[in-house]
Every structure is written in C-alpha cells, then in structure tokens.
CHARMM-style PDB file with segment names, atoms N, HN, CA, C and O in Angstrom:
ATOM      1  N   UNK     1     -32.823 -23.119   5.088  1.00  0.00      PROA
ATOM      2  CA  UNK     1     -31.471 -21.668   4.749  1.00  0.00      PROA
ATOM      3  C   UNK     1     -29.633 -22.200   4.991  1.00  0.00      PROA
ATOM      4  O   UNK     1     -28.902 -22.288   5.978  1.00  0.00      PROA
ATOM      5  N   UNK     2     -29.499 -22.402   3.826  1.00  0.00      PROA
ATOM      6  HN  UNK     2     -30.093 -22.330   3.025  1.00  0.00      PROA
ATOM      7  CA  UNK     2     -28.100 -22.293   3.584  1.00  0.00      PROA
ATOM      8  C   UNK     2     -26.873 -21.090   3.474  1.00  0.00      PROA
ATOM      9  O   UNK     2     -27.113 -20.049   2.862  1.00  0.00      PROA
ATOM     10  N   UNK     3     -25.581 -21.322   4.101  1.00  0.00      PROA
ATOM     11  HN  UNK     3     -25.386 -22.167   4.598  1.00  0.00      PROA
ATOM     12  CA  UNK     3     -25.274 -20.327   4.194  1.00  0.00      PROA
ATOM     13  C   UNK     3     -23.603 -20.507   3.419  1.00  0.00      PROA
ATOM     14  O   UNK     3     -22.594 -21.093   3.812  1.00  0.00      PROA
ATOM     15  N   UNK     4     -23.765 -20.066   2.728  1.00  0.00      PROA
ATOM     16  HN  UNK     4     -24.584 -19.591   2.409  1.00  0.00      PROA
ATOM     17  CA  UNK     4     -21.446 -21.300   2.142  1.00  0.00      PROA
ATOM     18  C   UNK     4     -20.609 -20.465   3.574  1.00  0.00      PROA
ATOM     19  O   UNK     4     -20.673 -19.274   3.880  1.00  0.00      PROA
ATOM     20  N   UNK     5     -20.176 -21.100   3.959  1.00  0.00      PROA
ATOM     21  HN  UNK     5     -20.123 -22.067   3.710  1.00  0.00      PROA
ATOM     22  CA  UNK     5     -18.577 -20.589   5.177  1.00  0.00      PROA
ATOM     23  C   UNK     5     -17.600 -21.714   4.174  1.00  0.00      PROA
ATOM     24  O   UNK     5     -17.502 -22.839   3.684  1.00  0.00      PROA
ATOM     25  N   UNK     6     -16.676 -19.595   4.450  1.00  0.00      PROA
ATOM     26  HN  UNK     6     -16.756 -18.681   4.848  1.00  0.00      PROA
ATOM     27  CA  UNK     6     -14.935 -20.354   4.192  1.00  0.00      PROA
ATOM     28  C   UNK     6     -13.983 -20.471   5.755  1.00  0.00      PROA
ATOM     29  O   UNK     6     -14.226 -19.967   6.852  1.00  0.00      PROA
ATOM     30  N   UNK     7     -13.066 -21.174   5.391  1.00  0.00      PROA
ATOM     31  HN  UNK     7     -12.868 -21.583   4.500  1.00  0.00      PROA
ATOM     32  CA  UNK     7     -12.489 -21.267   6.019  1.00  0.00      PROA
ATOM     33  C   UNK     7     -11.110 -21.701   5.792  1.00  0.00      PROA
ATOM     34  O   UNK     7     -10.510 -22.572   5.162  1.00  0.00      PROA
ATOM     35  N   UNK     8     -10.818 -20.531   6.726  1.00  0.00      PROA
ATOM     36  HN  UNK     8     -11.305 -19.823   7.237  1.00  0.00      PROA
ATOM     37  CA  UNK     8      -9.110 -21.255   6.084  1.00  0.00      PROA
ATOM     38  C   UNK     8      -7.469 -20.353   7.541  1.00  0.00      PROA
ATOM     39  O   UNK     8      -7.533 -19.313   8.196  1.00  0.00      PROA
ATOM     40  N   UNK     9      -6.863 -20.904   7.494  1.00  0.00      PROA
ATOM     41  HN  UNK     9      -6.811 -21.749   6.961  1.00  0.00      PROA
ATOM     42  CA  UNK     9      -5.685 -21.663   8.224  1.00  0.00      PROA
ATOM     43  C   UNK     9      -4.418 -20.001   8.261  1.00  0.00      PROA
ATOM     44  O   UNK     9      -3.715 -19.748   7.282  1.00  0.00      PROA
ATOM     45  N   UNK    10      -4.404 -19.368   9.180  1.00  0.00      PROA
ATOM     46  HN  UNK    10      -4.975 -19.574   9.975  1.00  0.00      PROA
ATOM     47  CA  UNK    10      -3.162 -18.383   8.850  1.00  0.00      PROA
ATOM     48  C   UNK    10      -1.901 -19.061   9.496  1.00  0.00      PROA
ATOM     49  O   UNK    10      -1.684 -20.231   9.811  1.00  0.00      PROA
ATOM     50  N   UNK    11      -1.241 -18.063   9.574  1.00  0.00      PROA
ATOM     51  HN  UNK    11      -1.417 -17.112   9.318  1.00  0.00      PROA
ATOM     52  CA  UNK    11      -0.001 -18.441   9.371  1.00  0.00      PROA
ATOM     53  C   UNK    11       0.722 -19.432  10.805  1.00  0.00      PROA
ATOM     54  O   UNK    11       1.546 -20.342  10.710  1.00  0.00      PROA
ATOM     55  N   UNK    12       0.157 -18.944  11.927  1.00  0.00      PROA
ATOM     56  HN  UNK    12      -0.512 -18.205  12.004  1.00  0.00      PROA
ATOM     57  CA  UNK    12      -0.039 -18.950  13.017  1.00  0.00      PROA
ATOM     58  C   UNK    12      -0.927 -20.554  13.377  1.00  0.00      PROA
ATOM     59  O   UNK    12      -1.217 -20.652  14.569  1.00  0.00      PROA
ATOM     60  N   UNK    13      -1.166 -21.217  12.893  1.00  0.00      PROA
ATOM     61  HN  UNK    13      -0.930 -21.138  11.925  1.00  0.00      PROA
ATOM     62  CA  UNK    13      -2.043 -21.946  12.451  1.00  0.00      PROA
ATOM     63  C   UNK    13      -3.586 -21.948  13.243  1.00  0.00      PROA
ATOM     64  O   UNK    13      -4.029 -22.991  13.726  1.00  0.00      PROA
ATOM     65  N   UNK    14      -4.005 -21.221  13.280  1.00  0.00      PROA
ATOM     66  HN  UNK    14      -3.645 -20.374  12.889  1.00  0.00      PROA
ATOM     67  CA  UNK    14      -5.419 -20.659  13.507  1.00  0.00      PROA
ATOM     68  C   UNK    14      -6.621 -20.234  12.244  1.00  0.00      PROA
ATOM     69  O   UNK    14      -6.813 -19.332  11.430  1.00  0.00      PROA
ATOM     70  N   UNK    15      -7.084 -21.179  12.570  1.00  0.00      PROA
ATOM     71  HN  UNK    15      -6.928 -21.912  13.231  1.00  0.00      PROA
ATOM     72  CA  UNK    15      -8.686 -21.255  12.306  1.00  0.00      PROA
ATOM     73  C   UNK    15      -9.980 -19.825  12.001  1.00  0.00      PROA
ATOM     74  O   UNK    15     -10.820 -19.281  12.719  1.00  0.00      PROA
ATOM     75  N   UNK    16      -9.502 -19.643  10.423  1.00  0.00      PROA
ATOM     76  HN  UNK    16      -8.820 -20.085   9.840  1.00  0.00      PROA
ATOM     77  CA  UNK    16     -11.028 -18.032  11.539  1.00  0.00      PROA
ATOM     78  C   UNK    16     -11.657 -19.453   9.935  1.00  0.00      PROA
ATOM     79  O   UNK    16     -11.229 -20.347   9.205  1.00  0.00      PROA
ATOM     80  N   UNK    17     -13.056 -18.563  10.329  1.00  0.00      PROA
ATOM     81  HN  UNK    17     -13.403 -17.836  10.922  1.00  0.00      PROA
ATOM     82  CA  UNK    17     -14.699 -18.966  10.027  1.00  0.00      PROA
ATOM     83  C   UNK    17     -14.962 -17.995   9.692  1.00  0.00      PROA
ATOM     84  O   UNK    17     -14.938 -17.186  10.619  1.00  0.00      PROA
ATOM     85  N   UNK    18     -15.491 -17.197   7.879  1.00  0.00      PROA
ATOM     86  HN  UNK    18     -15.511 -17.855   7.126  1.00  0.00      PROA
ATOM     87  CA  UNK    18     -16.066 -17.101   7.672  1.00  0.00      PROA
ATOM     88  C   UNK    18     -17.165 -17.016   6.817  1.00  0.00      PROA
ATOM     89  O   UNK    18     -17.007 -17.859   5.934  1.00  0.00      PROA
ATOM     90  N   UNK    19     -18.321 -16.328   6.642  1.00  0.00      PROA
ATOM     91  HN  UNK    19     -18.449 -15.644   7.360  1.00  0.00      PROA
ATOM     92  CA  UNK    19     -20.338 -16.299   5.944  1.00  0.00      PROA
ATOM     93  C   UNK    19     -20.378 -15.175   5.349  1.00  0.00      PROA
ATOM     94  O   UNK    19     -20.975 -14.264   5.923  1.00  0.00      PROA
ATOM     95  N   UNK    20     -19.636 -14.874   3.780  1.00  0.00      PROA
ATOM     96  HN  UNK    20     -19.151 -15.614   3.314  1.00  0.00      PROA
ATOM     97  CA  UNK    20     -20.000 -14.011   3.097  1.00  0.00      PROA
ATOM     98  C   UNK    20     -21.093 -13.230   3.391  1.00  0.00      PROA
ATOM     99  O   UNK    20     -21.266 -12.168   3.990  1.00  0.00      PROA
ATOM    100  N   UNK    21     -22.057 -14.337   2.594  1.00  0.00      PROA
ATOM    101  HN  UNK    21     -21.917 -15.200   2.108  1.00  0.00      PROA
ATOM    102  CA  UNK    21     -23.702 -13.359   2.971  1.00  0.00      PROA
ATOM    103  C   UNK    21     -24.112 -13.435   4.432  1.00  0.00      PROA
ATOM    104  O   UNK    21     -25.077 -14.086   4.834  1.00  0.00      PROA
ATOM    105  N   UNK    22     -23.643 -13.019   4.869  1.00  0.00      PROA
ATOM    106  HN  UNK    22     -22.859 -12.491   4.542  1.00  0.00      PROA
ATOM    107  CA  UNK    22     -23.791 -12.512   6.476  1.00  0.00      PROA
ATOM    108  C   UNK    22     -22.887 -11.351   7.077  1.00  0.00      PROA
ATOM    109  O   UNK    22     -21.772 -11.433   7.592  1.00  0.00      PROA
ATOM    110  N   UNK    23     -24.041  -9.780   6.767  1.00  0.00      PROA
ATOM    111  HN  UNK    23     -24.947  -9.714   6.348  1.00  0.00      PROA
ATOM    112  CA  UNK    23     -22.612  -9.220   6.959  1.00  0.00      PROA
ATOM    113  C   UNK    23     -22.353  -9.203   7.515  1.00  0.00      PROA
ATOM    114  O   UNK    23     -21.215  -8.754   7.651  1.00  0.00      PROA
ATOM    115  N   UNK    24     -19.991  -9.609   8.348  1.00  0.00      PROA
ATOM    116  CA  UNK    24     -19.487  -8.809   9.409  1.00  0.00      PROA
ATOM    117  C   UNK    24     -19.708 -10.473  10.482  1.00  0.00      PROA
ATOM    118  O   UNK    24     -19.508 -10.601  11.690  1.00  0.00      PROA
ATOM    119  N   UNK    25     -20.010 -11.160   9.828  1.00  0.00      PROA
ATOM    120  HN  UNK    25     -20.173 -11.056   8.847  1.00  0.00      PROA
ATOM    121  CA  UNK    25     -20.144 -12.375  10.395  1.00  0.00      PROA
ATOM    122  C   UNK    25     -18.462 -13.018  10.473  1.00  0.00      PROA
ATOM    123  O   UNK    25     -18.496 -14.102   9.890  1.00  0.00      PROA
ATOM    124  N   UNK    26     -17.334 -12.793  10.873  1.00  0.00      PROA
ATOM    125  HN  UNK    26     -17.307 -11.913  11.346  1.00  0.00      PROA
ATOM    126  CA  UNK    26     -16.133 -13.854  11.175  1.00  0.00      PROA
ATOM    127  C   UNK    26     -16.015 -14.356  12.846  1.00  0.00      PROA
ATOM    128  O   UNK    26     -16.424 -13.773  13.850  1.00  0.00      PROA
ATOM    129  N   UNK    27     -15.454 -15.374  12.742  1.00  0.00      PROA
ATOM    130  HN  UNK    27     -15.122 -15.848  11.926  1.00  0.00      PROA
ATOM    131  CA  UNK    27     -14.999 -15.802  13.763  1.00  0.00      PROA
ATOM    132  C   UNK    27     -13.124 -16.435  14.140  1.00  0.00      PROA
ATOM    133  OT1 UNK    27     -12.825 -16.848  15.261  1.00  0.00      PROA
TER     134      UNK     27
END
C-alpha cells in the first residue's frame, strides 16, 4: 500500500501530517 501524506508547518513551527486517503488521519 502507498499513501500520499501532506506535511505542513504552522505559524508556531509545529508540523502537522495528514493522510487524506485515511479518514480522520491527522497528527
């Protein structure tokens, strides 16, 4: 299995990882 993961950084410098293919997957 292969999933696309989006990693973003907010204004406080905290990294957020999201996997749109998996409902509710945000850490």
